[in-house]
Amino acid sequence: MPSLKYQPGEKVMGRWPGSSLYYEVKVLGFDSKSRLYTVIYKDGTELELKEQDIISYLSFQARTRSRSNSRSPGRRRSRSRSPARTTRRSSSRTAAAASAAITESAPSSHGDAKLKRAPEVKLSPLPQEKKPTENSSNNKHEKKEENNTASKEIQPDAKAEADPEKNLGRYNLRRRKDDGEAKAAEAKTEQQVKEAKPSAALAVTGPTPASPRLDFGGKIGAFFWTLFLPAWVLFLLLQVNRKDPSLANFPPPLPPLQSFWDPQALGFVVLWILFQALLYVLPVGKLSEGVLLRSGRRLKYRTNGFFAVLVSAAVVAAAVYQGADLTYIHSHFLQLTTASFLIAMLLSIYLYVRSRSTSPDERALGGNSGNMIYDFFKGRELNPRIKEFDLKFFCEMRPGLIGWCLINFAMALAEMKQQKLDAPSSSMILVNVFQLLYVVDGLWNEEAILTTMDLMHDGFGYMLAFGDLVWVPFTYTLQAHYLVSHPNPLSLPVLSAIVILKLVGFYIFRKSNSEKNAFRRNPSDPSLSHLKTIPTATGKSLLVSGWWGVVRHPNYLGDLIMALAWSLPCGFSHILPWFYMIYFIILLVHRDSRDMNECRRKYGSAWDEYCRTVRYRIIPRVY
Ligand code: NDP
């Protein structure tokens, strides 16, 4: 590796994008491919900077000294009214990271005078080069924003001094509320840099270093969830088959051990996964580009999910026509679940083992705590691939999701058989149609998954493998499973109300997801030109009107309304079919918190501003 000019952990002066101001920053890492340094500012904002935007601390001070020495007394007087000084005096009021960086930029050992002078130095503006973000090309909104900012920012001292508050406001550089958290993250990064071997430390790249906090209750939590989730799935499956599945009838009797295992069921699950894999690799459909990775690369994904669901439906229909009895799925549900669990576990072990030979920039930042159980659970490698076959993308979108519809369909047939009906009940039809619509929509808009948290941030490990292959197909089908032996006839008005609810939820869900996806893919999309945005220091902007101006997660709101519409057809006799609704509320609130933390860390004060503008998280005026 060529020797680096600035080392991880080194204190340097970094230019704030779009300005000629330099602040004290700490180097976190260097990406050899994009040739960018990741640095952290005093307010916790992390950015990637080019080498020419960084100056060593000592030479910055030397330039400061030489400039200040050469300045006339008159000029010095004028500088005494500089924004830096003004805000330094008012720093107790808040806030500006600028002022924070300014007042804290030099160690006291260098003397107070130097400390005060340092930030006032303006170096000759360098040509602006936008860091390569996903928006770097063809970005009208952001270019407009940048041009505005740049033209405002690079100004003579006098003009800037005339209105210091305005000047700072323009940069949007308030100190983050979670300053303590930022410092903790910084301290942790420093510790990690110290502990890591030099080569590894240098390779820690990207805008986000190892996550400072462990999700899911940390190491103990990960251990707990690894064991608890399969046990919970087992409980749901045993309970749903009981005549009285109420909680008062707890616990369900445990079936004999040998009834869990059936090699034929394993064969069917393997066959299903291989069939979906075959459809995935067929050169049919679009090759979509993923988001920009820390390595500076973009991966390509075969987004032919809609084709896969159509072919799957045709094959299943042909099999039923040929006399295949799909009620096997209902009668062998436990064995099929066990088989899927086994596959998910083996896959997770494989993923963990192979992640050991990956480079740091191929790993998810949240799944590399160093604790084996936590990393196994959370997933270490961001995009594990066997040649072009993307394991995470495939598992997220294909066998479990399409399997969910297959199982629902099998439950409808089982209901007809068990209840001796000529056609499925209206409740069963609603559940089947609603969930089929959800899955087909997801596969039609498959490209949109590329900008979700799972694809962008989470490593592929037990959490996702189990979720994709076991949790989704075997618990999301609980409503249809419940209706097989617990009929719930619906009157026409109730049925109509549920359909309207579903359509409202779907509309919000689809519109908001499409709006954000379109914006992230092409911020200059003319259809989005009416939307207001907030610029962030990373080069990306945040939508602050449209759906993303109603609440901070409008897509979760739509999802919750739909989840309600899925449970209502099952009635209120038991809590079991409401499991999905309850789980979903917990899931989305947890996901929302994770995302809030992640975005606050990514976007610093711009995120705080977004949160002040859009006050509610998921439900307007409630939460
Ligand atoms: P989102 O699709 O909401 O993605 C969150 C990301 O969007 C943030 O990290 C940020 O990333 C970006 N973002 C946030 N606010 C803004 C803004 N104002 N302007 C522009 N970009 C913004 O999260 P998920 O991946 O959790 O959800 C995706 C979909 O999947 C949702 O509809 C969700 O309901 C659904 N879902 C369904 C599940 C199920 O089991 N049925 C489970 C989980 C999710 P950045 O800025 O880096 O682009």
XYZ file of C-alpha atoms and ligand atoms in Angstrom:
671
model
C 0.000 0.000 0.000
C 1.453 3.402 -0.922
C 2.334 5.464 2.148
C -0.409 7.826 3.226
C 0.098 11.515 3.704
C -2.289 11.580 6.669
C -2.646 8.709 9.072
C -5.830 7.481 10.800
C -6.164 9.185 14.161
C -4.113 12.193 13.013
C -5.436 15.650 13.787
C -5.473 17.807 10.639
C -7.325 20.787 9.217
C -10.071 19.866 6.760
C -11.813 22.212 4.383
C -15.548 22.463 4.865
C -17.181 21.579 1.521
C -18.241 24.541 -0.532
C -16.243 26.988 1.538
C -12.694 28.124 2.070
C -12.932 27.555 5.819
C -10.785 24.960 7.494
C -11.695 23.186 10.699
C -9.881 20.821 12.924
C -10.803 17.259 12.037
C -9.570 13.816 12.857
C -8.670 11.355 10.110
C -10.661 8.148 10.439
C -9.517 6.286 7.377
C -8.560 6.324 3.763
C -10.185 4.607 0.819
C -7.502 3.563 -1.596
C -9.973 3.168 -4.458
C -11.768 6.495 -4.278
C -8.624 8.174 -2.855
C -10.748 9.892 -0.235
C -10.025 10.427 3.428
C -12.835 9.948 5.917
C -12.644 12.633 8.569
C -14.729 13.555 11.578
C -15.407 17.150 12.582
C -15.736 18.323 16.127
C -19.524 18.220 15.904
C -19.418 14.567 14.909
C -20.141 15.167 11.219
C -18.223 12.736 9.069
C -17.174 13.533 5.551
C -14.945 12.218 2.849
C -12.327 14.712 1.713
C -9.781 14.758 -1.033
C -6.150 15.047 -0.079
C -5.973 18.592 -1.430
C -8.763 19.612 0.954
C -6.658 18.625 3.938
C -3.748 20.515 5.437
C -1.493 19.209 8.129
C -2.045 20.873 11.457
C 1.467 22.282 11.680
C 1.595 23.763 8.208
C -1.850 25.273 8.746
C -0.564 27.029 11.822
C 2.535 28.169 9.961
C 0.337 29.680 7.253
C -1.826 31.231 9.916
C 1.181 32.825 11.571
C 2.665 34.122 8.346
C -0.651 35.578 7.225
C -1.493 37.198 10.483
C 2.017 38.620 10.787
C 1.811 40.157 7.363
C -1.522 41.770 8.011
C -1.815 45.415 8.825
C -3.175 46.571 12.168
C -6.150 48.005 10.356
C -6.927 44.663 8.874
C -6.591 43.012 12.244
C -9.182 45.381 13.633
C -11.549 44.479 10.895
C -10.989 40.822 11.633
C -11.879 41.308 15.240
C -15.469 41.562 14.088
C -15.226 38.349 12.184
C -17.927 35.718 12.416
C -15.553 33.526 14.290
C -15.088 36.021 17.033
C -18.705 36.912 17.239
C -19.799 33.344 17.544
C -17.018 32.510 19.896
C -18.420 35.091 22.231
C -21.848 33.603 21.811
C -20.750 30.017 21.834
C -22.565 29.349 25.067
C -25.735 30.103 23.199
C -25.089 27.138 21.031
C -23.752 25.958 18.764
C -22.422 26.406 15.557
C -20.110 23.619 14.849
C -18.169 26.298 13.120
C -17.750 28.176 16.310
C -17.210 24.948 18.174
C -14.544 23.948 15.747
C -13.138 27.404 15.895
C -12.951 27.747 19.622
C -11.753 24.222 20.112
C -9.559 23.977 17.099
C -6.173 24.435 18.671
C -4.797 22.808 21.744
C -4.251 25.168 24.599
C -0.583 24.391 24.638
C -0.237 26.340 21.458
C -1.397 29.484 23.116
C -4.609 31.300 23.182
C -3.628 33.835 20.599
C -2.997 31.181 18.004
C -6.162 29.480 19.017
C -8.159 32.567 18.290
C -6.435 33.316 15.041
C -6.444 29.909 13.473
C -9.963 29.748 12.144
C -9.953 33.234 10.824
C -7.459 32.360 8.170
C -8.993 32.109 4.755
C -6.918 30.234 2.271
C -7.350 30.911 -1.381
C -10.399 28.983 -2.549
C -9.656 25.734 -4.272
C -11.773 24.573 -7.149
C -14.797 22.707 -5.780
C -14.835 19.051 -6.521
C -17.902 17.229 -5.371
C -17.277 14.041 -3.536
C -18.609 11.073 -5.436
C -21.998 10.402 -3.994
C -24.867 8.680 -5.671
C -26.073 12.113 -6.637
C -22.870 13.277 -8.146
C -24.064 13.056 -11.675
C -26.801 15.068 -13.229
C -27.865 16.620 -9.976
C -29.856 19.723 -10.666
C -31.330 20.342 -7.243
C -28.146 19.731 -5.458
C -26.033 21.578 -7.946
C -28.389 24.490 -7.549
C -28.017 24.205 -3.817
C -24.289 23.869 -4.060
C -23.936 26.777 -6.412
C -25.988 28.903 -4.096
C -23.976 27.802 -1.155
C -20.664 28.128 -2.863
C -21.383 31.544 -4.217
C -22.525 32.667 -0.796
C -19.736 30.989 1.037
C -16.724 32.107 -0.903
C -16.901 35.755 -0.169
C -14.581 38.474 0.941
C -14.058 38.611 4.682
C -15.799 41.929 4.982
C -19.034 40.661 3.568
C -18.986 37.625 5.729
C -18.223 39.721 8.751
C -21.156 41.998 8.094
C -23.646 39.402 9.151
C -21.966 36.707 11.121
C -25.098 34.938 12.293
C -26.395 34.734 8.769
C -23.066 33.489 7.655
C -23.142 30.648 10.119
C -26.786 29.896 9.531
C -26.004 29.458 5.894
C -23.569 26.702 6.679
C -26.105 25.055 8.876
C -23.344 24.172 11.276
C -24.976 23.790 14.614
C -23.428 21.520 17.129
C -25.236 18.226 17.232
C -27.514 17.596 20.159
C -25.887 14.266 20.743
C -22.495 15.787 21.147
C -21.659 13.305 23.857
C -22.536 10.485 21.555
C -20.389 11.919 18.802
C -17.490 12.202 21.193
C -18.005 8.635 22.333
C -18.015 7.514 18.710
C -14.864 9.477 18.088
C -13.183 8.035 21.155
C -14.191 4.559 20.092
C -12.869 5.082 16.592
C -9.622 6.340 18.023
C -9.402 3.280 20.206
C -10.140 1.027 17.247
C -7.531 2.733 15.155
C -5.024 2.221 17.928
C -5.908 -1.410 18.335
C -6.132 -2.304 14.671
C -3.137 -3.469 12.735
C -1.848 -0.565 10.641
C -2.990 -2.006 7.337
C -6.459 -2.752 8.633
C -6.753 0.663 10.203
C -5.902 2.338 6.954
C -8.445 0.321 5.112
C -11.383 1.378 7.301
C -13.108 3.537 4.757
C -16.281 5.359 4.015
C -18.342 7.971 5.654
C -19.224 5.810 8.590
C -16.769 4.061 10.850
C -17.707 1.097 12.987
C -21.064 1.797 14.587
C -20.638 3.148 18.094
C -23.631 1.317 19.476
C -24.724 -2.291 19.237
C -28.297 -2.928 18.185
C -30.656 -5.580 19.502
C -29.362 -5.465 23.063
C -25.725 -5.949 22.105
C -23.920 -9.253 22.541
C -26.314 -10.742 25.059
C -29.271 -9.543 23.022
C -27.908 -11.138 19.860
C -27.463 -14.441 21.690
C -30.977 -14.188 23.079
C -32.586 -13.386 19.710
C -30.711 -16.164 17.942
C -32.358 -18.705 20.250
C -35.627 -16.946 20.957
C -36.763 -16.285 17.378
C -36.940 -19.956 16.275
C -38.643 -20.820 19.586
C -41.192 -18.066 18.995
C -41.899 -19.279 15.448
C -42.456 -22.769 16.848
C -44.845 -21.399 19.458
C -46.897 -19.544 16.820
C -47.131 -22.597 14.588
C -48.212 -24.911 17.381
C -50.674 -22.403 18.750
C -52.339 -21.520 15.448
C -53.337 -25.124 14.813
C -55.180 -25.396 18.123
C -58.908 -25.184 18.248
C -58.649 -22.535 20.936
C -55.459 -20.579 20.207
C -56.048 -18.057 22.999
C -53.233 -17.118 25.356
C -55.180 -18.751 28.192
C -54.520 -22.010 26.400
C -50.780 -21.695 26.826
C -48.388 -23.479 26.397
C -49.204 -25.696 23.433
C -48.108 -29.333 23.856
C -44.718 -30.005 22.278
C -44.916 -32.617 19.501
C -42.494 -35.572 19.551
C -39.018 -34.670 18.310
C -39.129 -36.939 15.261
C -42.178 -35.066 13.949
C -40.014 -31.994 13.296
C -37.987 -33.726 10.661
C -39.006 -34.934 7.219
C -36.381 -35.369 4.460
C -39.064 -34.913 1.824
C -39.975 -31.508 3.255
C -36.295 -30.565 3.161
C -36.177 -31.714 -0.463
C -39.130 -29.480 -1.350
C -37.573 -26.436 0.324
C -34.238 -27.022 -1.433
C -36.032 -27.483 -4.738
C -37.983 -24.260 -4.233
C -34.827 -22.264 -3.460
C -32.991 -23.751 -6.459
C -35.948 -22.992 -8.697
C -35.967 -19.373 -7.541
C -32.197 -19.183 -7.967
C -32.562 -20.402 -11.532
C -35.129 -17.705 -12.291
C -32.869 -15.103 -10.681
C -29.861 -15.918 -12.855
C -31.780 -16.060 -16.128
C -30.706 -13.151 -18.322
C -34.220 -11.736 -18.335
C -35.109 -8.279 -17.032
C -33.172 -5.222 -16.121
C -29.688 -5.006 -14.648
C -30.052 -2.292 -12.004
C -27.266 -0.426 -10.284
C -27.052 -0.360 -6.517
C -26.043 2.659 -4.465
C -22.446 3.824 -4.334
C -20.441 1.670 -1.957
C -17.656 2.757 0.364
C -15.244 1.074 -1.995
C -16.363 3.545 -4.678
C -18.056 0.738 -6.638
C -21.645 0.164 -7.603
C -22.946 -3.389 -7.859
C -25.325 -4.558 -10.529
C -28.461 -6.525 -9.653
C -30.700 -8.573 -11.902
C -34.122 -7.128 -11.010
C -36.395 -9.673 -12.643
C -38.556 -10.363 -9.572
C -41.820 -9.724 -11.370
C -40.821 -12.218 -14.037
C -39.945 -14.698 -11.266
C -43.347 -14.381 -9.591
C -45.165 -14.801 -12.919
C -43.207 -17.931 -13.833
C -43.640 -19.296 -10.293
C -47.408 -18.740 -10.485
C -47.562 -20.491 -13.858
C -45.544 -23.467 -12.586
C -47.665 -23.774 -9.413
C -50.876 -23.555 -11.460
C -49.584 -26.242 -13.822
C -48.638 -28.446 -10.857
C -52.115 -28.061 -9.301
C -53.678 -28.794 -12.684
C -51.577 -31.948 -12.856
C -52.997 -33.030 -9.492
C -50.330 -31.813 -7.043
C -51.889 -31.466 -3.592
C -50.693 -28.129 -2.191
C -52.444 -28.765 1.120
C -49.259 -30.747 1.846
C -47.818 -27.353 2.810
C -50.458 -26.960 5.520
C -50.192 -30.518 6.821
C -46.354 -30.473 6.826
C -45.890 -26.914 7.976
C -43.743 -27.810 10.969
C -41.388 -29.975 8.887
C -41.107 -27.330 6.172
C -40.299 -24.719 8.810
C -37.629 -26.930 10.357
C -36.083 -27.532 6.944
C -36.018 -23.802 6.186
C -34.521 -23.085 9.589
C -31.778 -25.621 8.938
C -30.968 -23.988 5.611
C -30.973 -20.498 7.171
C -28.613 -21.678 9.917
C -26.199 -23.359 7.477
C -26.278 -20.280 5.278
C -25.512 -18.021 8.265
C -22.542 -20.187 9.253
C -21.261 -20.089 5.683
C -21.695 -16.307 5.595
C -19.837 -15.830 8.849
C -16.942 -18.054 7.773
C -16.553 -16.406 4.381
C -16.747 -12.929 5.903
C -13.430 -13.600 7.630
C -11.602 -13.340 4.338
C -13.269 -10.117 3.208
C -11.600 -6.736 3.181
C -12.853 -4.130 5.675
C -14.572 -2.053 3.021
C -16.658 -5.068 2.016
C -18.018 -5.381 5.543
C -21.113 -3.800 7.036
C -20.164 -1.212 9.600
C -22.745 -2.413 12.090
C -21.773 -6.073 12.127
C -18.102 -5.955 12.970
C -18.013 -5.512 16.694
C -15.395 -8.219 17.175
C -17.849 -10.326 19.187
C -18.485 -13.575 17.361
C -22.108 -14.059 18.391
C -23.115 -10.484 17.709
C -21.393 -10.410 14.329
C -22.835 -13.811 13.400
C -26.298 -12.491 14.237
C -25.975 -9.075 12.659
C -23.998 -10.086 9.575
C -20.516 -8.993 8.664
C -20.298 -8.906 4.893
C -22.400 -6.223 3.241
C -22.890 -7.781 -0.182
C -21.808 -11.426 -0.181
C -21.706 -12.719 -3.714
C -20.796 -15.953 -5.437
C -19.574 -14.557 -8.732
C -22.490 -12.310 -9.796
C -25.015 -14.105 -7.590
C -25.942 -11.722 -4.782
C -26.942 -13.860 -1.806
C -28.520 -11.099 0.267
C -30.553 -9.582 -2.546
C -31.733 -13.024 -3.659
C -32.791 -14.152 -0.186
C -34.476 -10.815 0.598
C -36.617 -10.812 -2.517
C -37.202 -14.303 -3.838
C -37.645 -17.632 -1.993
C -39.268 -16.217 1.159
C -41.311 -13.467 -0.428
C -42.698 -15.550 -3.294
C -42.917 -18.491 -0.874
C -45.189 -16.345 1.321
C -47.739 -16.131 -1.545
C -47.407 -19.832 -2.284
C -48.107 -20.700 1.355
C -51.098 -18.330 1.481
C -52.504 -20.003 -1.621
C -51.963 -23.441 -0.060
C -53.810 -22.208 3.068
C -56.768 -21.180 0.905
C -56.886 -24.706 -0.545
C -56.530 -26.194 2.943
C -59.408 -24.014 4.182
C -61.636 -25.265 1.360
C -60.684 -28.844 2.223
C -61.088 -28.471 5.976
C -64.241 -26.311 5.944
C -65.677 -28.241 2.986
C -66.098 -25.095 0.881
C -66.365 -24.746 -2.874
C -64.356 -21.546 -2.781
C -62.169 -19.834 -0.202
C -63.968 -17.588 2.333
C -64.118 -13.840 1.728
C -61.694 -13.295 4.664
C -59.215 -15.730 3.130
C -59.550 -14.063 -0.264
C -58.881 -10.644 1.248
C -55.780 -11.840 3.085
C -54.501 -13.629 -0.022
C -55.162 -10.750 -2.394
C -53.823 -8.048 -0.039
C -50.578 -9.860 0.651
C -50.156 -10.930 -2.956
C -50.516 -7.293 -3.972
C -47.845 -6.317 -1.429
C -45.387 -8.927 -2.705
C -46.067 -8.353 -6.399
C -45.707 -4.614 -5.877
C -42.395 -5.194 -4.103
C -41.160 -7.334 -6.973
C -42.482 -4.946 -9.635
C -40.561 -2.150 -7.894
C -37.679 -4.420 -7.012
C -35.140 -1.747 -7.787
C -36.442 0.240 -4.811
C -35.054 -2.352 -2.384
C -31.588 -1.208 -3.409
C -32.053 2.004 -1.406
C -33.454 0.352 1.734
C -31.559 -0.080 4.981
C -31.258 -3.844 4.571
C -29.463 -3.527 1.274
C -27.463 -0.385 1.988
C -26.361 -0.857 5.584
C -27.030 -4.303 7.069
C -24.588 -7.126 6.722
C -25.899 -10.514 5.668
C -25.935 -12.810 8.659
C -28.312 -14.831 10.778
C -30.734 -11.940 11.356
C -31.524 -11.471 7.673
C -31.071 -15.102 6.600
C -33.503 -16.267 9.286
C -35.818 -13.338 8.562
C -35.881 -13.961 4.827
C -36.129 -17.747 4.811
C -38.069 -18.543 7.994
C -39.685 -15.519 9.582
C -41.301 -14.005 6.478
C -42.752 -17.154 4.866
C -43.784 -18.941 8.066
C -45.042 -16.114 10.288
C -46.349 -13.586 7.767
C -48.734 -16.315 6.637
C -50.218 -16.543 10.108
C -53.485 -14.819 9.179
C -54.181 -17.225 6.297
C -53.016 -20.122 8.486
C -55.395 -19.024 11.248
C -58.369 -18.757 8.893
C -57.974 -22.400 7.793
C -59.479 -23.604 11.046
C -61.001 -20.381 12.449
C -63.533 -19.021 9.936
C -64.577 -15.391 10.224
C -67.404 -14.420 7.842
C -67.457 -10.730 6.831
C -70.447 -8.548 6.025
C -70.260 -6.469 2.859
C -69.834 -3.095 4.653
C -67.001 -4.466 6.806
C -65.384 -6.049 3.787
C -65.628 -2.765 1.853
C -64.187 -0.766 4.746
C -61.224 -3.144 4.976
C -60.604 -2.879 1.234
C -60.637 0.936 1.411
C -58.226 0.864 4.358
C -55.867 -1.380 2.455
C -55.968 0.876 -0.608
C -55.239 3.985 1.473
C -52.277 2.260 3.147
C -50.991 0.984 -0.144
C -51.234 4.404 -1.763
C -49.203 6.064 1.013
C -46.673 3.231 1.069
C -46.116 3.177 -2.689
C -46.104 6.931 -3.276
C -43.680 7.688 -0.455
C -41.281 4.879 -1.297
C -41.303 5.820 -4.992
C -40.769 9.489 -4.177
C -37.685 8.819 -2.079
C -36.354 6.202 -4.430
C -36.733 8.493 -7.444
C -35.074 11.336 -5.545
C -32.143 9.229 -4.393
C -31.640 7.823 -7.882
C -31.921 11.151 -9.682
C -32.421 14.297 -7.593
C -32.842 16.297 -10.793
C -35.885 14.287 -11.829
C -38.270 16.957 -13.250
C -41.240 15.303 -11.558
C -39.661 16.139 -8.186
C -38.738 19.734 -8.948
C -41.598 21.042 -6.775
C -40.190 19.393 -3.647
C -38.230 21.301 -1.026
C -34.948 19.904 0.192
C -32.347 20.528 2.871
C -28.713 20.242 1.785
C -26.385 18.169 3.936
C -22.655 18.207 4.259
C -22.364 14.843 2.532
C -23.542 16.232 -0.797
C -26.912 14.462 -0.547
C -30.073 16.397 0.281
C -33.068 15.480 2.401
C -36.622 15.819 1.163
C -38.556 18.106 3.442
C -41.848 18.416 1.579
C -44.063 15.962 -0.254
C -44.588 12.714 1.626
C -41.305 13.079 3.495
C -42.536 16.398 4.803
C -45.653 14.840 6.366
C -43.795 12.494 8.708
C -40.215 11.230 8.774
C -41.207 7.724 7.718
C -44.364 7.985 5.595
C -43.612 4.580 4.068
C -43.882 3.013 7.539
C -47.235 4.736 8.019
C -48.552 3.127 4.822
C -47.123 -0.209 5.899
C -48.861 -0.005 9.286
C -52.242 0.813 7.733
C -51.840 -2.159 5.412
C -50.874 -4.437 8.300
C -54.101 -3.402 10.028
C -56.083 -4.283 6.900
C -54.441 -7.724 6.821
C -55.443 -8.576 10.379
C -59.006 -7.235 10.355
C -60.387 -10.078 8.171
C -59.469 -12.480 10.994
C -61.774 -10.731 13.462
C -61.216 -10.142 17.145
C -61.784 -13.603 18.636
C -58.086 -14.194 19.265
C -54.941 -12.156 19.504
C -52.892 -14.616 17.425
C -53.749 -13.281 13.950
C -52.914 -9.817 15.308
C -49.412 -10.980 15.987
C -48.222 -9.539 12.674
C -49.705 -6.146 13.513
C -48.125 -6.064 16.971
C -44.808 -7.312 15.664
C -44.913 -4.800 12.866
C -45.463 -1.858 15.193
C -42.462 -2.969 17.272
C -40.382 -3.615 14.153
C -41.094 -0.281 12.537
C -40.592 1.724 15.733
C -37.266 -0.044 16.241
C -36.278 0.398 12.597
C -37.236 4.039 12.788
C -35.012 4.579 15.843
C -32.106 2.810 14.173
C -32.554 4.898 11.068
C -32.847 8.140 13.073
C -29.534 7.394 14.787
C -27.902 6.417 11.531
C -29.126 9.561 9.741
C -28.145 11.820 12.639
C -24.668 10.376 12.494
C -24.530 10.726 8.702
C -26.051 14.161 8.330
C -25.302 15.829 11.688
C -26.954 19.206 12.085
C -28.862 18.966 8.774
C -30.702 15.967 10.208
C -31.555 17.912 13.342
C -32.960 20.638 11.161
C -35.039 18.079 9.255
C -36.381 16.699 12.547
C -37.322 20.193 13.698
C -39.132 20.846 10.418
C -40.866 17.451 10.268
C -41.764 16.776 13.877
C -43.525 13.432 13.776
C -41.868 10.148 12.984
C -44.529 7.809 11.623
C -48.051 8.911 12.564
C -48.916 12.610 12.151
C -49.648 14.313 15.488
C -49.307 11.036 17.391
C -45.790 9.647 17.058
P -36.476 3.550 4.240
O -36.803 3.081 2.873
O -37.427 4.505 4.866
O -35.019 4.159 4.145
C -34.477 4.997 5.139
C -33.431 5.840 4.459
O -34.055 6.816 3.610
C -32.597 6.666 5.400
O -31.551 5.909 5.967
C -32.066 7.729 4.474
O -31.012 7.107 3.724
C -33.241 7.983 3.541
N -34.033 9.100 4.004
C -34.602 9.291 5.219
N -35.269 10.453 5.271
C -35.123 11.014 4.048
C -35.577 12.231 3.478
N -36.306 13.110 4.167
N -35.237 12.497 2.204
C -34.497 11.621 1.487
N -34.022 10.455 1.976
C -34.342 10.163 3.245
O -36.290 2.403 5.293
P -36.435 0.850 5.249
O -35.348 0.263 4.462
O -36.561 0.432 6.673
O -37.866 0.570 4.577
C -38.107 0.328 3.187
C -39.549 -0.139 2.997
O -39.662 -1.501 3.380
C -40.543 0.626 3.848
O -41.689 0.878 3.111
C -40.863 -0.308 4.972
O -42.144 -0.077 5.472
C -40.706 -1.641 4.294
N -40.364 -2.693 5.221
C -41.195 -3.771 5.274
C -40.927 -4.808 6.127
C -41.835 -5.961 6.189
O -41.494 -6.912 6.857
N -42.993 -5.927 5.570
C -39.730 -4.820 6.979
C -38.923 -3.647 6.838
C -39.228 -2.642 5.969
P -30.009 7.918 2.752
O -30.136 9.349 3.112
O -28.679 7.320 3.018
O -30.504 7.639 1.359
